[in-house]
Short mmCIF file of C-alpha atoms in Angstrom, two decimals:
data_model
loop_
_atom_site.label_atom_id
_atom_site.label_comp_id
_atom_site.label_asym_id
_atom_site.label_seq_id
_atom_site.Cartn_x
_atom_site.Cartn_y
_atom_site.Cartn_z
CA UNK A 1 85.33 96.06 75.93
CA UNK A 2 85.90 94.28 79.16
CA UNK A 3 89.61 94.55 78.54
CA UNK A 4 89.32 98.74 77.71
CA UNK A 5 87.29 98.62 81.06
CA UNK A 6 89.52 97.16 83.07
CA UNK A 7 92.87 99.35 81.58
CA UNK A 8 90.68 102.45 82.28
CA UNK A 9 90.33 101.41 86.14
CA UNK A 10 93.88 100.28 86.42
CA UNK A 11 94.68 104.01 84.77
CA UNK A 12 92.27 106.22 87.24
CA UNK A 13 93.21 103.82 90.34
CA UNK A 14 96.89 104.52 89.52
CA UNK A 15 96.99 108.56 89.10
CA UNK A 16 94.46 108.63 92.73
CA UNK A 17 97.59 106.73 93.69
CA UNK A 18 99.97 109.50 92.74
CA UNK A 19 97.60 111.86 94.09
CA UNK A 20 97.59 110.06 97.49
CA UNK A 21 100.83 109.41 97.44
CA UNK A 22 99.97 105.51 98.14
CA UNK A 23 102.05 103.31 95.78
CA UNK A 24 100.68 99.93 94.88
CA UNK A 25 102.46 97.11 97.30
CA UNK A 26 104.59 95.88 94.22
CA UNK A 27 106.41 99.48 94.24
CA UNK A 28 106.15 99.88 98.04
CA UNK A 29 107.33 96.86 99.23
CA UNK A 30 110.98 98.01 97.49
CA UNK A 31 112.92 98.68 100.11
CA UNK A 32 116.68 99.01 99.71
CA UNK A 33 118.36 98.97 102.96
CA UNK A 34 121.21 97.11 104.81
CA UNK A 35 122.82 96.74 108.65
CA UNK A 36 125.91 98.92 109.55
CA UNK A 37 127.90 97.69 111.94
CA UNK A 38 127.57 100.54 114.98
CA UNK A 39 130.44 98.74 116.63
CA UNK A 40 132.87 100.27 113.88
CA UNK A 41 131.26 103.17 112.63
CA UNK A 42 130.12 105.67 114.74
CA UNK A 43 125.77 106.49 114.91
CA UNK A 44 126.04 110.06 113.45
CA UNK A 45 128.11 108.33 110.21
CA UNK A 46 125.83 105.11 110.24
CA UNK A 47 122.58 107.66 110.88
CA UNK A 48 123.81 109.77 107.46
CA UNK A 49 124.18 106.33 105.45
CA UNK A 50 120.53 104.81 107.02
CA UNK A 51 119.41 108.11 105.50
CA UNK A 52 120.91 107.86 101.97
CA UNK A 53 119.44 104.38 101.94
CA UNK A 54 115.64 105.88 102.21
CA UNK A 55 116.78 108.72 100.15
CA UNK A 56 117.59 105.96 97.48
CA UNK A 57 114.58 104.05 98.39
CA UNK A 58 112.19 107.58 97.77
CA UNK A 59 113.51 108.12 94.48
CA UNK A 60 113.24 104.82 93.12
CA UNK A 61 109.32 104.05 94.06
CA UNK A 62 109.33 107.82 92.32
CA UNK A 63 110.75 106.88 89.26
CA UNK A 64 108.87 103.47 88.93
CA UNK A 65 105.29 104.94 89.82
CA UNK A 66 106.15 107.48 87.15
CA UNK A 67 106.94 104.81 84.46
CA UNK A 68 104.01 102.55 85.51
CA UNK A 69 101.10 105.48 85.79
CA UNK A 70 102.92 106.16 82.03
CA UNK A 71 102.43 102.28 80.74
CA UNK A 72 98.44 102.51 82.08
CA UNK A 73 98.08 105.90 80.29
CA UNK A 74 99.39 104.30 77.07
CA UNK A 75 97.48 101.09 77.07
CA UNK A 76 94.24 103.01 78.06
CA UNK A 77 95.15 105.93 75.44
CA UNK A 78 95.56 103.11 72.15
CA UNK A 79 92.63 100.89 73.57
CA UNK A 80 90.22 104.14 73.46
CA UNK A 81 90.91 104.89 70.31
CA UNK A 82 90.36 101.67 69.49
CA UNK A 83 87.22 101.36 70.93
CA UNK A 84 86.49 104.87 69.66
CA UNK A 85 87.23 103.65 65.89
CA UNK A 86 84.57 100.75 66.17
CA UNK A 87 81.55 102.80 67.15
CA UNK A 88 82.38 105.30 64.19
CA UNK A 89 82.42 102.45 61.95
CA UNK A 90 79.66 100.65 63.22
CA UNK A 91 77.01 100.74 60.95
CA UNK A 92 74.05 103.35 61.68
CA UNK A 93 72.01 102.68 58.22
CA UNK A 94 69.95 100.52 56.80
CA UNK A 95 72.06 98.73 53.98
CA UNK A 96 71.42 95.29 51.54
CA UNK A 97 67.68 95.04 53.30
CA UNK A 98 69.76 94.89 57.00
CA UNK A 99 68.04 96.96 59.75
CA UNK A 100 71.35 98.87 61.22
CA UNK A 101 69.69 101.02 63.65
CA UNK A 102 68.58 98.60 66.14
CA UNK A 103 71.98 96.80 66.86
CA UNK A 104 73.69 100.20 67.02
CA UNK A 105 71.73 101.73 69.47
CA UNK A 106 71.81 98.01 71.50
CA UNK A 107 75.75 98.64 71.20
CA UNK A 108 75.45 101.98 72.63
CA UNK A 109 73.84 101.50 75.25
CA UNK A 110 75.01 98.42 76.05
CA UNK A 111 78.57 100.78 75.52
CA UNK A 112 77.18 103.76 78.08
CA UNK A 113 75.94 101.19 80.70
CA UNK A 114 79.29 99.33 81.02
CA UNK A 115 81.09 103.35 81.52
CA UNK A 116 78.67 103.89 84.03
CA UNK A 117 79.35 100.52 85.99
CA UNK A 118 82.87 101.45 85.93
CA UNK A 119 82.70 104.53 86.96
CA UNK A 120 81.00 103.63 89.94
CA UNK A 121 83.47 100.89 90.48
CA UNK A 122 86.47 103.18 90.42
CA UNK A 123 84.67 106.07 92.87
CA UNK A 124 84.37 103.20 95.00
CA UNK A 125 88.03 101.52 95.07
CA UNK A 126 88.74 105.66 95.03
CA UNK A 127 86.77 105.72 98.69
CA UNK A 128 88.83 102.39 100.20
CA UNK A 129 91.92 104.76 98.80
CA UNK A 130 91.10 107.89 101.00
CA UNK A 131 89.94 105.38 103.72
CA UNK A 132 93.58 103.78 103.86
CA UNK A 133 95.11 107.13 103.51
CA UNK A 134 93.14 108.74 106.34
CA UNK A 135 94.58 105.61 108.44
CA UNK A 136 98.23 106.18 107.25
CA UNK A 137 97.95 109.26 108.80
CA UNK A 138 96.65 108.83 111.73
CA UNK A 139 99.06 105.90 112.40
CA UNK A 140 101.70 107.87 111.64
CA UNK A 141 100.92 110.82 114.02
CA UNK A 142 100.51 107.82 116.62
CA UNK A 143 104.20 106.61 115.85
CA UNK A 144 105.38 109.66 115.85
CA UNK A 145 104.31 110.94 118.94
CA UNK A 146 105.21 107.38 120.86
CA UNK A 147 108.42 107.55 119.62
CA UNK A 148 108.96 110.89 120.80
CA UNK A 149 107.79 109.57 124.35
CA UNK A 150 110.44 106.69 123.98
CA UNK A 151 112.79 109.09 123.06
CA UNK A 152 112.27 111.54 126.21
CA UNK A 153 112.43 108.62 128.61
CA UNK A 154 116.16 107.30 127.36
CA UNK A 155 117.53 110.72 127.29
CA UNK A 156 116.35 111.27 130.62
CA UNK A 157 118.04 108.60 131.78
CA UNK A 158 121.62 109.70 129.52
CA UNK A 159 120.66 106.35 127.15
CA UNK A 160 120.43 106.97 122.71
CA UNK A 161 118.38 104.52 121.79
CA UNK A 162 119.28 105.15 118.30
CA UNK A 163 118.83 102.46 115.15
CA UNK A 164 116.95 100.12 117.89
CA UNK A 165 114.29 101.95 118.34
CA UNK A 166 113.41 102.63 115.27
CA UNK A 167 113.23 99.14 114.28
CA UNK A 168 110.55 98.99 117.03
CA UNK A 169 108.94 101.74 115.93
CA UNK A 170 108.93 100.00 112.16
CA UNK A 171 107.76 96.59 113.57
CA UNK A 172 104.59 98.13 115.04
CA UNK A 173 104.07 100.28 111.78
CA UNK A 174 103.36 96.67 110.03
CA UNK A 175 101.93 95.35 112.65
CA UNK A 176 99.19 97.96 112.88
CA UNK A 177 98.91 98.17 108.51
CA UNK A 178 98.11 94.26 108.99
CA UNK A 179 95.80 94.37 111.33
CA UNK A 180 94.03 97.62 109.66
CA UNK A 181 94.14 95.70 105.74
CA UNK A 182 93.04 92.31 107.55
CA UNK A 183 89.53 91.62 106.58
CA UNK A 184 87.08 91.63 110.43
CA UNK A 185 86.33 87.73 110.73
CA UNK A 186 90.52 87.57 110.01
CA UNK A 187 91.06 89.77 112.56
CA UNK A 188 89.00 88.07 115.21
CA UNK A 189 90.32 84.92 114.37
CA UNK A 190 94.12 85.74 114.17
CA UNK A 191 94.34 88.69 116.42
CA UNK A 192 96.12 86.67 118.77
CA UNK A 193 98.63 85.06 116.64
CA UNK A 194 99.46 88.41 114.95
CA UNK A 195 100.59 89.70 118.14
CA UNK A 196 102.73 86.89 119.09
CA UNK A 197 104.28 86.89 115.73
CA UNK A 198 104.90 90.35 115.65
CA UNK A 199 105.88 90.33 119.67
CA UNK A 200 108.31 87.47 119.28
CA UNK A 201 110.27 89.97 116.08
CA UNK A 202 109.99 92.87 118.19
CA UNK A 203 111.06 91.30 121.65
CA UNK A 204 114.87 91.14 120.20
CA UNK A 205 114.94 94.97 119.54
CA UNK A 206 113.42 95.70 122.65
CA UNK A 207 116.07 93.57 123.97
CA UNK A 208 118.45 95.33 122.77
CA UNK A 209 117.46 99.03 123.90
CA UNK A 210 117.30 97.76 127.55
CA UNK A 211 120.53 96.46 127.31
CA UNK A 212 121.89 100.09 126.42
CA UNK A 213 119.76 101.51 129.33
CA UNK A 214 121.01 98.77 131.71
CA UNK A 215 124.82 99.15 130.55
CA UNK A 216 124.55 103.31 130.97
#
């Protein structure tokens, strides 16, 4: 039972996934990507090739998120029926002198009690879903629009900041997913180390788009 309950919550968490479009971190974190050197190839060329790298990245978490909500429906699918067998053959009569009735109605209910626990268990892991989802969005609307800012202020000044800048704009992407997944007392307590971390990656990117401003 506790194993059919905790298929059947792996099953529903994984299709609000798909729904979401939120893949767990063991298909997300697949990211296929490598540096081109800009020095040979020219940025439109290394831009098209940076693209075909996501592209490639997008259909694979597709494909894999397809083939593991399919493995949860199956394991869910045979344990049901399993589970579904038993009560039919549990015994509902009194047979050989043995009172039947009471243990089968202590199985059902004990049966209908542990559906209902999980059901609220998987509205609420559903809820946490929408919460993180509602936060993607929102950050990335935020990104967006400071990297449009960014954007304005090199071109103004005749400078592409090109594959630079959108490491930056990456960097702070995990920076703020941290600090939104971090639990409040973690955030208190390593707030400041975060940003140094995260500060001391970034500070070599930024680097690196004021040296194309400064050389313009």
């Amino acid at each position: 039972m506790k194993l059919w309950s905790t298929k059947n919550k792996n099953y529903q968490l994984l299709s609000k996934r798909v729904e979401l479009d939120m893949p767990p971190k063991i298909i997300e974190k697949v990211d296929f990507s490598f540096k081109i050197d800009e020095s040979i190839i020219s940025q439109d060329e290394a831009q098209a090739m940076y693209n075909q790298m996501r592209q490639i990245t997008k259909d694979f978490r597709t494909q894999a998120m397809t083939l593991y909500v399919q493995s949860a429906a199956r394991e869910y699918e045979i344990l049901s029926d399993e589970i579904k067998s038993i009560v039919e053959r549990f015994p509902q009569e009194n047979d050989d002198g043995f009172d039947a009735e009471p243990g089968y109605a202590a199985f059902k209910q004990y049966h209908e009690l542990r559906q209902k626990r999980m059901k609220l268990e998987i509205e609420q892991s559903f809820y946490f879903l929408s919460e993180q989802r509602t936060a993607a969005r929102r950050r990335t609307t935020e990104l967006a629009t400071l990297k449009r800012k960014m954007e304005n202020c090199f071109l103004r000044k005749k400078v592409s900041p090109g594959r630079p800048l959108q490491q930056f704009i990456a960097e702070l992407d995990i920076l703020l997913q941290t600090l939104h997944n971090a639990p409040i007392i973690d955030k208190n307590i390593n707030k400041d180390r975060l940003f140094g971390n995260e500060m001391n990656q970034n500070q070599s990117v930024i680097n690196s788009i004021s040296s194309q401003a400064s050389q313009s």
